[in-house]
Short mmCIF file of C-alpha atoms in Angstrom, two decimals:
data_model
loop_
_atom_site.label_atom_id
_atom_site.label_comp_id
_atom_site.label_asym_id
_atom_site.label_seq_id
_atom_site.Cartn_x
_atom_site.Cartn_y
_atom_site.Cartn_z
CA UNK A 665 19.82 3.27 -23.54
CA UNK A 666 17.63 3.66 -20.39
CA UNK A 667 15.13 1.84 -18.32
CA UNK A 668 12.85 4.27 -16.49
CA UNK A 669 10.98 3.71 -13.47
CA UNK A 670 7.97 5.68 -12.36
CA UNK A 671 8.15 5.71 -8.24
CA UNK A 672 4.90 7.73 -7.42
CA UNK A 673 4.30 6.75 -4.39
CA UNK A 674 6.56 7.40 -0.99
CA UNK A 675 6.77 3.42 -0.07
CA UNK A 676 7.86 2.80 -3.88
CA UNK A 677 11.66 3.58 -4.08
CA UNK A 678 11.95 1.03 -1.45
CA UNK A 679 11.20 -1.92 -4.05
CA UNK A 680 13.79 -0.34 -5.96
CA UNK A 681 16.57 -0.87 -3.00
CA UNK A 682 15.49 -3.76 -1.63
CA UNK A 683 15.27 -5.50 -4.96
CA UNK A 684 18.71 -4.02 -6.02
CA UNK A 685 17.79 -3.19 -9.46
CA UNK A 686 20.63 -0.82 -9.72
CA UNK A 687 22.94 -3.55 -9.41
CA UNK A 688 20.92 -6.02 -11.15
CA UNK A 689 20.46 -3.86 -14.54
CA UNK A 690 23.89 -2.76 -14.54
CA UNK A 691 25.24 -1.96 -17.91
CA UNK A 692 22.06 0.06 -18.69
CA UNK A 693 21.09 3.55 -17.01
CA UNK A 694 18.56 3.00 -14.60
CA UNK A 695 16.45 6.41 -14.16
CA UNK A 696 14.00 6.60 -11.44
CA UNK A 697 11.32 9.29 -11.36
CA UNK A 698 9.55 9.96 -7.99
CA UNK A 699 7.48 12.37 -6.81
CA UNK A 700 8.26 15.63 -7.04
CA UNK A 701 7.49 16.77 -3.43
CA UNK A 702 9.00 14.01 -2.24
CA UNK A 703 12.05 14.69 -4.74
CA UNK A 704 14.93 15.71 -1.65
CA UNK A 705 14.51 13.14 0.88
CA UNK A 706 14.13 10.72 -1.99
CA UNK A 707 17.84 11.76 -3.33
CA UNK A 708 19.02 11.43 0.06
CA UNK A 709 18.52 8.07 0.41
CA UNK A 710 18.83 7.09 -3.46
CA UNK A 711 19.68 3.56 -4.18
CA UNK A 712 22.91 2.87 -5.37
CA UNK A 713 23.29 2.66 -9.50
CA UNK A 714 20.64 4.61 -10.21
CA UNK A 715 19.72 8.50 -11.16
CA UNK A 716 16.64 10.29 -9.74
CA UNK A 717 14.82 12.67 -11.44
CA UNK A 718 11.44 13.99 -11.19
CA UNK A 719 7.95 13.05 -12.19
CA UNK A 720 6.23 16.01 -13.83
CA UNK A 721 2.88 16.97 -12.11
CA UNK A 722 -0.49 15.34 -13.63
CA UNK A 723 -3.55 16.05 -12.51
CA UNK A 724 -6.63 14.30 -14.65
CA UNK A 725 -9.29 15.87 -12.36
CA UNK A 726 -7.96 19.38 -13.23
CA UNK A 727 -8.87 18.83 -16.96
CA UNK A 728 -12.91 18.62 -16.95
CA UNK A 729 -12.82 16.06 -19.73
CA UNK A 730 -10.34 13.87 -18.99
CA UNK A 731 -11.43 13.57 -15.39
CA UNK A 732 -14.53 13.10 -16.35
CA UNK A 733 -13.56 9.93 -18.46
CA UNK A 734 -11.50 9.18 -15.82
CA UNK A 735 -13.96 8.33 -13.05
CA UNK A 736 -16.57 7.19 -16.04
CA UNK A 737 -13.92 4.53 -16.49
CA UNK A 738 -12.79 3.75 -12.69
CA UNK A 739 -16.65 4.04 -12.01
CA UNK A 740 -17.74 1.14 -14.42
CA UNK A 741 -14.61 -1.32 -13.37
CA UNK A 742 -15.11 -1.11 -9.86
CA UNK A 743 -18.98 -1.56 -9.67
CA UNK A 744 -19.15 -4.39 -12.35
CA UNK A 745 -15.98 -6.36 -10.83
CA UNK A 746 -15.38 -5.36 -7.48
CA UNK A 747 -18.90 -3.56 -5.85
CA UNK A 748 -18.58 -4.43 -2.17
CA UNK A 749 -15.37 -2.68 -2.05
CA UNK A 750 -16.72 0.08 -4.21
CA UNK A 751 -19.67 0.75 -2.00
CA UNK A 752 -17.54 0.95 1.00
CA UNK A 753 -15.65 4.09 -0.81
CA UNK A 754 -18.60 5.54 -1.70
CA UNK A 755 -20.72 5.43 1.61
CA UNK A 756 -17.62 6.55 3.38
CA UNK A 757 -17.28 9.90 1.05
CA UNK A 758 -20.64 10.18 1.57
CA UNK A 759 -20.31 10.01 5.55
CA UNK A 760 -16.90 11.82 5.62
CA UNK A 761 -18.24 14.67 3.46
CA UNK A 762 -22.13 15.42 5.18
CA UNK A 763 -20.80 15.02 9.17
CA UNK A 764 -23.91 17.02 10.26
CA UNK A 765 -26.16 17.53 7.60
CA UNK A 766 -28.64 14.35 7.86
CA UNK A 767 -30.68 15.37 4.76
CA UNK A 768 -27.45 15.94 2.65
CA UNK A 769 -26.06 12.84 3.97
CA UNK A 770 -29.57 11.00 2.99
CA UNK A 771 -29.31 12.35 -0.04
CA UNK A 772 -25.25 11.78 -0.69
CA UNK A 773 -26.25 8.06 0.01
CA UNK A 774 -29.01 7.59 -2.37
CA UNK A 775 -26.80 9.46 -5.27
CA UNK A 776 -23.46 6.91 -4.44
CA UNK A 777 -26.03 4.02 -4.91
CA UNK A 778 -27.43 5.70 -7.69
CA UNK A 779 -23.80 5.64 -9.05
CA UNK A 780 -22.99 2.11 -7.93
CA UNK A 781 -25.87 1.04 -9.54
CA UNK A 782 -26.08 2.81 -13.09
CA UNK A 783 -22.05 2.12 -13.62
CA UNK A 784 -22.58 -2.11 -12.36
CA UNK A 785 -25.45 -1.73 -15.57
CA UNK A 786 -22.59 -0.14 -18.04
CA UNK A 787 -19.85 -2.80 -17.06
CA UNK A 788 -22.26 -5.44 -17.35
CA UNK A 789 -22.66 -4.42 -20.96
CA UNK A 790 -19.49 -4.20 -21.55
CA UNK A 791 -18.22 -0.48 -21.13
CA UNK A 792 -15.79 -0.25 -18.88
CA UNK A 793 -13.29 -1.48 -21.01
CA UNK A 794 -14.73 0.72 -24.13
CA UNK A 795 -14.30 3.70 -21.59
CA UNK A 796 -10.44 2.57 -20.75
CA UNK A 797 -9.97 2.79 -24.33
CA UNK A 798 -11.48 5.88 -24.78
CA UNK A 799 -9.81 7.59 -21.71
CA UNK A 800 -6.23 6.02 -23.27
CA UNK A 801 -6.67 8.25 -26.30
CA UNK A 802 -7.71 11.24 -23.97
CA UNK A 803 -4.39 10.33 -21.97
CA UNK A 804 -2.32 10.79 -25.15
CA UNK A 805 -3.75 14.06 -26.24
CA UNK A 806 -2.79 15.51 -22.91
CA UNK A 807 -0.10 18.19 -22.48
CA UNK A 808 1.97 15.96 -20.07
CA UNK A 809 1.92 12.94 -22.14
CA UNK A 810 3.21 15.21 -25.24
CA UNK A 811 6.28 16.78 -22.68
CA UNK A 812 6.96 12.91 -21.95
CA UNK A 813 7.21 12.12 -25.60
CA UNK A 814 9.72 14.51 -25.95
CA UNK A 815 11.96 13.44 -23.03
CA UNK A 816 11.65 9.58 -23.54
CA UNK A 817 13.37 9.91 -26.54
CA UNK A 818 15.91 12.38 -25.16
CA UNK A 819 16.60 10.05 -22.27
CA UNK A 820 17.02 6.97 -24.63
CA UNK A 821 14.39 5.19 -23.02
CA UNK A 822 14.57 1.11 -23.77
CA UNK A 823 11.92 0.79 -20.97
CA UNK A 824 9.39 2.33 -19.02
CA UNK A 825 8.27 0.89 -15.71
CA UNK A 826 5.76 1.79 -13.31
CA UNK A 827 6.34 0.83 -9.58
CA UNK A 828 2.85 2.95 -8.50
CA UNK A 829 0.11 3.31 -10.81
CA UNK A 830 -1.81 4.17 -7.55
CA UNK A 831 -0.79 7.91 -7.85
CA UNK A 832 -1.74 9.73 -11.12
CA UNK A 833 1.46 10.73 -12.20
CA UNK A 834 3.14 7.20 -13.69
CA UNK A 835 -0.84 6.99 -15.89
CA UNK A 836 0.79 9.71 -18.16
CA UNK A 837 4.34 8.65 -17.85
CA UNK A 838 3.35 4.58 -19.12
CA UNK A 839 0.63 5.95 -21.90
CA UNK A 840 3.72 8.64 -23.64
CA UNK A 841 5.64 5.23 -23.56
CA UNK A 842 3.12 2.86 -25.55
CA UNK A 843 2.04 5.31 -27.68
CA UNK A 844 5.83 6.12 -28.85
CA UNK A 845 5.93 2.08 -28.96
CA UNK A 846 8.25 1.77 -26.11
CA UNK A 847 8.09 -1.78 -24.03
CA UNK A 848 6.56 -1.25 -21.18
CA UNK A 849 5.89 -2.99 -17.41
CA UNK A 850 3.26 -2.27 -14.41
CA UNK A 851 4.23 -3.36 -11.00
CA UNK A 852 1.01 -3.97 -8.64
CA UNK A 853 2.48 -3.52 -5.20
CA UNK A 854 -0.49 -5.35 -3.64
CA UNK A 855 -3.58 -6.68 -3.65
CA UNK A 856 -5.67 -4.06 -2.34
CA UNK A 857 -4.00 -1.24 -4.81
CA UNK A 858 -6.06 -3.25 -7.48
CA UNK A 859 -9.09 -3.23 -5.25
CA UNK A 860 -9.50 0.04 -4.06
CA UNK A 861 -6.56 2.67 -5.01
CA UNK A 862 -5.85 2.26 -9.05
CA UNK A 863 -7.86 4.33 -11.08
CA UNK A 864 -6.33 3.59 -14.46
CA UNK A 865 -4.15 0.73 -15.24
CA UNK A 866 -2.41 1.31 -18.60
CA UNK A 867 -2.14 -1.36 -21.04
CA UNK A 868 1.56 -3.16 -20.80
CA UNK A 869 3.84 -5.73 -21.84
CA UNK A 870 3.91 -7.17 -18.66
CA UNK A 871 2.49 -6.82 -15.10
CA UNK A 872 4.39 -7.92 -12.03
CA UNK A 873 2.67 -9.73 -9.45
CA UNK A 874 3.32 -10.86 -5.50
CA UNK A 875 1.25 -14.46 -5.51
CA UNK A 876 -0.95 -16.32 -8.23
CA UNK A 877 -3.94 -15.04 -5.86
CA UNK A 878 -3.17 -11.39 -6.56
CA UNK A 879 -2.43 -12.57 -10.48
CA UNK A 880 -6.17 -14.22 -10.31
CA UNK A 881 -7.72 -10.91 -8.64
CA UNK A 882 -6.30 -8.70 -11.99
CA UNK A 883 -7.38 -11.10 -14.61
CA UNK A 884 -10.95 -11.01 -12.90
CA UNK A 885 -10.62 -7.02 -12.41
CA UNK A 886 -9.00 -6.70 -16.33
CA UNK A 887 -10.23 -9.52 -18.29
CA UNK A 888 -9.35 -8.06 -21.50
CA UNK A 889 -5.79 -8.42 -20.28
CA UNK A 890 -3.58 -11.31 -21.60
CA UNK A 891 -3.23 -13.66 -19.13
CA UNK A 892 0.36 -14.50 -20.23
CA UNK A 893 1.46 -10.64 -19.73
CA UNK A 894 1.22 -11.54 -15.61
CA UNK A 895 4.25 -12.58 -14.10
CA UNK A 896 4.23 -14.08 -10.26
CA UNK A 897 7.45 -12.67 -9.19
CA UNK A 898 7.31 -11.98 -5.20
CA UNK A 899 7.81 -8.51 -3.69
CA UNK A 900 11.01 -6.85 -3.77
CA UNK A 901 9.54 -5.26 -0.26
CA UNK A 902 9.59 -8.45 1.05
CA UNK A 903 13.13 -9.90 -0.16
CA UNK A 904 14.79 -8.56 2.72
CA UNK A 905 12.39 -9.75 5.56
CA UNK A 906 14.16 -13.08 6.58
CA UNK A 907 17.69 -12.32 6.35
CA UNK A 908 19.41 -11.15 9.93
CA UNK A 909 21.48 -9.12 8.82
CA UNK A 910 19.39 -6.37 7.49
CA UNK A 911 17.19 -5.90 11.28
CA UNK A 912 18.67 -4.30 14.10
CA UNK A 913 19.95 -6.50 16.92
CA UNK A 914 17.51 -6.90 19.62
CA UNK A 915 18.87 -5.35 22.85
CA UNK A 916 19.47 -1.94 20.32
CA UNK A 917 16.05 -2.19 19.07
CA UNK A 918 14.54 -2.34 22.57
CA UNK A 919 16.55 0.04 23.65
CA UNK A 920 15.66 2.07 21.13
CA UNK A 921 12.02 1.90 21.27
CA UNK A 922 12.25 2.27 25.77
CA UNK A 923 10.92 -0.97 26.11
CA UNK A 924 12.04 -4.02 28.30
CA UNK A 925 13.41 -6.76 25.96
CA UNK A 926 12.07 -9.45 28.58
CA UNK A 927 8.84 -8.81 28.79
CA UNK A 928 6.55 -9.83 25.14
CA UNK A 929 6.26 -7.17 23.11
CA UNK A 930 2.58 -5.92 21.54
CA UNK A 931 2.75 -3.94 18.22
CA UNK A 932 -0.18 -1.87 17.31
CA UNK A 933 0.17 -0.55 13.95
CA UNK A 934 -1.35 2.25 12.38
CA UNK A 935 -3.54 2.63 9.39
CA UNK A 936 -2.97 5.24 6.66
CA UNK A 937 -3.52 8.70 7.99
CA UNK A 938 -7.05 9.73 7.23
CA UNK A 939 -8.72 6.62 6.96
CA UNK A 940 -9.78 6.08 10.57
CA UNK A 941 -10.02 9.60 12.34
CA UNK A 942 -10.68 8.15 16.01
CA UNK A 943 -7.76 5.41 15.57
CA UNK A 944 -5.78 6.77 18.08
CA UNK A 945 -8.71 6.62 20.68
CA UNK A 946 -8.37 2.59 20.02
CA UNK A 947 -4.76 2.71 20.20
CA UNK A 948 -4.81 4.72 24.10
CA UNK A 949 -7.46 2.49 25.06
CA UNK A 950 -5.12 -0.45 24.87
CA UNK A 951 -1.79 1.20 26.28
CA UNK A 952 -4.19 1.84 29.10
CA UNK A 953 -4.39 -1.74 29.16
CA UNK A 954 -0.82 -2.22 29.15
CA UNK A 955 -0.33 0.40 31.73
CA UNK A 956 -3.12 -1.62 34.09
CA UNK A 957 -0.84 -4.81 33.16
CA UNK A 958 -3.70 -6.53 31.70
CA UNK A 959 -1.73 -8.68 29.48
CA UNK A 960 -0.10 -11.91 29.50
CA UNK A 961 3.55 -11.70 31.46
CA UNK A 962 2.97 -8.07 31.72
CA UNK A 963 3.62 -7.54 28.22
CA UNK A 964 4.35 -4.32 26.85
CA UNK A 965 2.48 -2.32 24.29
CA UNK A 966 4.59 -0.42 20.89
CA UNK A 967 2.49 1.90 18.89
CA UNK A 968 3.91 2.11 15.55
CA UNK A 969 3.21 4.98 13.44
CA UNK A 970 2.05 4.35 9.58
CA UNK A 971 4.92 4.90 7.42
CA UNK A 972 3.20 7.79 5.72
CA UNK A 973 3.13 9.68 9.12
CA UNK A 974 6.99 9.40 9.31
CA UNK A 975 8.44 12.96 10.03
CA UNK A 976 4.92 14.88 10.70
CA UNK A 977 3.25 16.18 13.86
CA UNK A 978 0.82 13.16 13.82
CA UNK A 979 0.18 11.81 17.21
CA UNK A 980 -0.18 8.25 17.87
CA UNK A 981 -1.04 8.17 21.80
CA UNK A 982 -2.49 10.62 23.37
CA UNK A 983 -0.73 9.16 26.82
CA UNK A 984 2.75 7.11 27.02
CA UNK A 985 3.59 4.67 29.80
CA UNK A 986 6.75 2.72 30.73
CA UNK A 987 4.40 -0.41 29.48
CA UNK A 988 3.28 1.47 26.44
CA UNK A 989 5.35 3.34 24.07
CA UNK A 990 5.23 5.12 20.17
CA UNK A 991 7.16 4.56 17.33
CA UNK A 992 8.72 7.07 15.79
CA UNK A 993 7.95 10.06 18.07
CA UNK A 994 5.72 12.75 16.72
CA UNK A 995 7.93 15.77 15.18
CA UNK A 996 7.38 19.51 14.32
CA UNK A 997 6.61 19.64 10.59
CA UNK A 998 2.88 19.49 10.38
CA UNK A 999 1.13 16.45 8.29
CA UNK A 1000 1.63 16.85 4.10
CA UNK A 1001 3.43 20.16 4.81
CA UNK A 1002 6.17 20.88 2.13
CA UNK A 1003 9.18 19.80 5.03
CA UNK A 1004 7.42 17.00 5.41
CA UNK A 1005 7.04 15.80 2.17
CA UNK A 1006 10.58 16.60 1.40
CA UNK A 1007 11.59 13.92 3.98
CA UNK A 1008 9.13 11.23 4.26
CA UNK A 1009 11.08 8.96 1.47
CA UNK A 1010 14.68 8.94 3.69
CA UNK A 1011 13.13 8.37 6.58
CA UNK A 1012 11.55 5.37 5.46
CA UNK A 1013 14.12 4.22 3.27
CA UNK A 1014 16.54 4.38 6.60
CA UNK A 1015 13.22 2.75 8.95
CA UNK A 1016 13.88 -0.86 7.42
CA UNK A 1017 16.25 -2.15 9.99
CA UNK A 1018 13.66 -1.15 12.66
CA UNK A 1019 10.39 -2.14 10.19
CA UNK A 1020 12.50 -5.51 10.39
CA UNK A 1021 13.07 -5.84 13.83
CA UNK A 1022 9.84 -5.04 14.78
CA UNK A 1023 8.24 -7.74 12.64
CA UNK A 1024 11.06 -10.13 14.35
CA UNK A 1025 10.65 -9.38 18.07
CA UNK A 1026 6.83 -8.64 18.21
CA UNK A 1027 4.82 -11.27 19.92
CA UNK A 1028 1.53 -10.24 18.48
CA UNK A 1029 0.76 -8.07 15.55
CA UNK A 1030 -2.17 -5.72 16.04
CA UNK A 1031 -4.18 -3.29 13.57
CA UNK A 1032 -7.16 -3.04 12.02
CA UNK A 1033 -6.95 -4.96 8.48
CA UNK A 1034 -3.59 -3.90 7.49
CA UNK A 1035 -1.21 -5.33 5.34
CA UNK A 1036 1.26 -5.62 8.50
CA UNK A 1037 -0.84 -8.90 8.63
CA UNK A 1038 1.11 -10.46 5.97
CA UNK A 1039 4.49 -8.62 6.57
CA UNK A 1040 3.72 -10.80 10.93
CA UNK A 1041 2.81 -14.17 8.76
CA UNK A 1042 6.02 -14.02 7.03
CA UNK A 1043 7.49 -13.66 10.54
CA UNK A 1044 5.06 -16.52 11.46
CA UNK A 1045 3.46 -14.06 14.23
CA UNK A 1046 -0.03 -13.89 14.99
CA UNK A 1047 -2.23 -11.29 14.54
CA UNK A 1048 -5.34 -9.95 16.14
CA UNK A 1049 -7.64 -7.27 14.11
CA UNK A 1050 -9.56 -4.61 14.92
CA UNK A 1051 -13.21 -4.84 14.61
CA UNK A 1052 -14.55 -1.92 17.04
CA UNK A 1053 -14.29 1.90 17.20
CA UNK A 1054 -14.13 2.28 21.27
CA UNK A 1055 -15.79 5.60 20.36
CA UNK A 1056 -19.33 5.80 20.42
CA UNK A 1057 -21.64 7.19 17.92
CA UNK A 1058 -19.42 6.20 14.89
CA UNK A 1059 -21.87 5.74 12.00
CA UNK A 1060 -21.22 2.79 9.47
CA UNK A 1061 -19.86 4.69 6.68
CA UNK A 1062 -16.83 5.48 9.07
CA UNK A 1063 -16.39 2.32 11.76
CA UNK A 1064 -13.57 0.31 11.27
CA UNK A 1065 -15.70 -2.72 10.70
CA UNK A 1066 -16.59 -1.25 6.83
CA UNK A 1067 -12.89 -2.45 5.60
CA UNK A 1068 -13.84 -5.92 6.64
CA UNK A 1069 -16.24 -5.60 3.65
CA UNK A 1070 -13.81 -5.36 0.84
CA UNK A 1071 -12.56 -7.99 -1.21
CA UNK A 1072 -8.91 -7.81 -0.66
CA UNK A 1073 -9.79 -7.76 3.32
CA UNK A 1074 -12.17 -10.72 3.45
CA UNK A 1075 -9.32 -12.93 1.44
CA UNK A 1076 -6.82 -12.20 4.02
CA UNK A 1077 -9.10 -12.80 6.79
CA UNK A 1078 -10.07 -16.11 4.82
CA UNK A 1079 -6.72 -17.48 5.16
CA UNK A 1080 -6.74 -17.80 9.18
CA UNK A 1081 -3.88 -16.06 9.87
CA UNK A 1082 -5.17 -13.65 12.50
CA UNK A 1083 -8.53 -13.53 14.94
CA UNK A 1084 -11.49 -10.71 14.49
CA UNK A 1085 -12.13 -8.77 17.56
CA UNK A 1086 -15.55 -7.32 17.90
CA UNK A 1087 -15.19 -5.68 21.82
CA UNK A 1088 -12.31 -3.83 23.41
CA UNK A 1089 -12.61 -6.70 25.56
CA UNK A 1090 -12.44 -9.05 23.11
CA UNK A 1091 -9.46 -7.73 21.47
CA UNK A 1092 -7.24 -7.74 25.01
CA UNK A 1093 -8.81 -11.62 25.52
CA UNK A 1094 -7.26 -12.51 22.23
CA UNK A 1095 -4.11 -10.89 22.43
CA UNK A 1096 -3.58 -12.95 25.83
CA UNK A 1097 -4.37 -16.14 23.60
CA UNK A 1098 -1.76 -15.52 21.30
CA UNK A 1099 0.59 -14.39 24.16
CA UNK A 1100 -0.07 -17.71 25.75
CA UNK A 1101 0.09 -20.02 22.78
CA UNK A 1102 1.96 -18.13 19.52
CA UNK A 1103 1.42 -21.66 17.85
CA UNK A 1104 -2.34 -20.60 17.48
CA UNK A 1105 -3.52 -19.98 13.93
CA UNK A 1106 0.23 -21.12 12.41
CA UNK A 1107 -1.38 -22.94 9.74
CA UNK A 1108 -4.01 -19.89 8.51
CA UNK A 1109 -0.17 -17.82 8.38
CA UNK A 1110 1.19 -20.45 6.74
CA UNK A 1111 -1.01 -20.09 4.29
CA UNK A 1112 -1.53 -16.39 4.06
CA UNK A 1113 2.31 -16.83 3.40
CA UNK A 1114 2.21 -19.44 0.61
CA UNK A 1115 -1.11 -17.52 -0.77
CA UNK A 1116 -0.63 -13.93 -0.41
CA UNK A 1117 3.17 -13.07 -0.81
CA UNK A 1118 4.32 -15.35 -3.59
CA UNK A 1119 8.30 -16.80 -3.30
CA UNK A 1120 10.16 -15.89 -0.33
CA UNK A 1121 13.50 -16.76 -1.27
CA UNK A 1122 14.74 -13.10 -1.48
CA UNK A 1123 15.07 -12.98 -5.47
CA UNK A 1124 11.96 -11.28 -6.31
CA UNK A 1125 14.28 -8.34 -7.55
CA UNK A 1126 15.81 -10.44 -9.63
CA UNK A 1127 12.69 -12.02 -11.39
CA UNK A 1128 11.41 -8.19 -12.17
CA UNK A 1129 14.98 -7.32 -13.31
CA UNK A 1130 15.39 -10.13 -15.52
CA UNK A 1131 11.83 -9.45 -16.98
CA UNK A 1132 13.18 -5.83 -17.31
CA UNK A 1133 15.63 -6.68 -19.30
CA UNK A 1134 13.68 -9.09 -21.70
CA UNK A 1135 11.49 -6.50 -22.53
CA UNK A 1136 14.68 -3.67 -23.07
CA UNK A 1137 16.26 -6.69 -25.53
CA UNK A 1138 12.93 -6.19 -27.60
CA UNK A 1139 13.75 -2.75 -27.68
CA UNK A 1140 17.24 -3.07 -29.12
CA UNK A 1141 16.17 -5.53 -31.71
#
């Protein structure tokens, strides 16, 4: 028998080594399917005790019908449960896709709250979960659904999991499985892939959670969802953050990075590629800072690049410093090209001991909204977020200031862990704060930690794998 696990996304294989399922399900054959661009680098750095294989392609939106269920079904869910984050999509779409046209712009904007309205009207009544249903059975007519019926069996399958129902890929994977009556589980790697990535979250024997807030947040978003199908289990991402052994020392970290180890160390971290076009004109405009030796002690200033942008041409500054330095350095293979794809997994997979020691030696955490917020209160280090766009003329659909609206963004910032700045000015101000007095804002972290991340005690693998294995057990009955 075999326990399958859907790894979709590029940061997914990592819960899979870091929560040492192939060593925890041992005795079974753990199969993990990833993307299958991302297929070589992903083999590279496979986890030990388990097999890779490939996702096959799905695209919904390529099949008129079933996309059009599709984003029926996303539509209603996210303007009945979740709106504010909803509207922020659409107004950005509308602003990222009219640049110059005002009257198509005008008009893009009245159609998305057109949309926002007339799909809050058909959850109200009730549809959105008629239209999951309806897109389910649309699902399992589907070409790629009927190839996974016929390889689940081959492969023995006692279990089908998916670690990233944020791509489209693991929706057709986890529907062959419950229609062929196969157990399976849905991983939600964090709070704000509920909010504003999933489109379609299969029905499942059990869901895996990081905190009772994020296990509150699906309930609200999928009522019709038994509550006793949502296990708090931790992060498997997270179950290696406090443990030594697993960062690089310091004096090799700074040494890699070109940085003095006695000065304090700023991290800027970057957003997802894509999401904030002029983020690199925020980043420059504070390792100019660092350069002037505006900050506290002189501190220094170390731009780290998204994980996504690992291995592409991206740039993160457009001018280094001795006080201000990037993190890893730009290379040749341009942005999504096939080279890069083929690597982005390994290099990520072999980041973690610098991910780590970044998170340990930073002073102060800095980036506009990101999860890196929660990954500093772990580390108990404050953070300051981004609230401006330096550039002028940014319109609303596009400032950094719209992510502040959704749902999963104002909870973090409700915890206290980290300070809003509005001003360039205001951002280097608080930075010196924290630089000053780190003990600033320790109880907000505190309890961002106890709130947002669930237990900390390293074993969150072991919860999922142990659920895993419940659920194969019904199988074999």
């Amino acid at each position: 028998m075999a326990i399958i696990i859907g790894c979709d996304s590029f940061l997914s294989l990592r819960n899979v080594r870091n929560g040492d399922l192939g060593w925890r399900l041992a005795g079974e054959r753990v199969l993990v399917l990833v993307d299958p661009n991302q297929f070589e680098g992903s083999l590279a750095a496979c986890p030990a005790g388990v097999d890779l294989g490939r996702l096959l392609d799905f695209d919904p939106y390529a099949d008129s019908q079933l996309g059009r269920l599709l984003l029926q079904s996303y539509c209603a869910r996210k303007s009945y449960y979740d709106p504010g984050t909803f509207w922020v999509k659409l107004q950005a779409m509308s602003y990222k896709n009219n640049p110059r046209s005002f009257l198509r712009r005008t008009a893009s904007l009245a159609k998305a709250r057109y949309t926002l309205a007339t799909h809050w009207i058909a959850g109200r009544w009730g549809l959105a979960q008629h239209r999951r249903q309806a897109l389910v059975q649309a699902l399992r007519a589907h070409e790629t659904v009927a190839e996974y019926k016929k390889l689940l069996p081959e492969w023995q399958a006692s279990v089908v999991v998916g670690f990233s129902l944020e791509g489209w890929r693991e929706m057709a994977l986890l529907e062959a499985a419950n229609e062929l009556g196969i157990p399976t589980a849905v991983m939600i790697r964090s709070r704000d892939n509920l909010a504003a990535k999933i489109q379609h979250l299969p029905d499942a024997d059990a869901y895996f959670v990081w905190a009772e807030m994020t296990r509150k947040f699906l309930l609200h978003m999928y009522p019709e969802i038994p509550a006793e199908r949502v296990y708090v289990t931790g992060s498997p991402q997270f179950d290696h953050h406090l443990d030594p052994t697993h960062r690089l020392p310091r004096q090799e970290f700074f040494q890699r990075v070109g940085l003095d180890p006695n000065r304090p160390l700023i991290v800027y971290t970057m957003a997802t590629p894509g999401l904030i076009d002029h983020e690199i004109e925020i980043v420059q405009y504070l390792a100019d800072a660092a350069h002037a030796g505006r900050f506290f002690r002189q501190a220094h200033l170390l731009v780290r690049g998204h994980p996504r942008m690992f291995g592409s041409n991206l740039k993160l500054l457009h001018n280094s410093y001795r006080e201000a330095r990037r993190y890893p350095p730009p290379a040749r293979p341009a942005y999504k090209s096939p080279e890069h794809e083929a690597n982005v997994v390994r290099l990520i997979l072999e980041d973690e001991p610098m991910h780590l020691a970044t998170l340990a030696y930073q002073d102060v955490q800095v980036n506009v909204c990101g999860t890196m917020t929660i990954d500093s209160a772990i580390f108990d280090k404050p953070t300051v977020n981004v609230c401006f766009d330096v550039v002028d003329g940014i319109p609303p659909g596009l400032s950094v200031q719209r992510f502040y609206r959704r749902s999963d963004v104002k909870q973090m910032i409700a915890y206290g862990a980290s300070r809003l700045a509005y001003t360039p000015e205001e951002c280097i101000r608080l930075i010196n704060r924290y630089l000053e007095d780190p003990t600033l804002d320790a109880e907000g972290r505190k309890r961002a930690r106890e709130q947002e991340c669930g237990p900390l005690d390293g074993q969150a693998g072991l919860r999922i794998a142990d659920s895993i294995v419940r659920l194969a057990e019904r199988r074999n009955v």
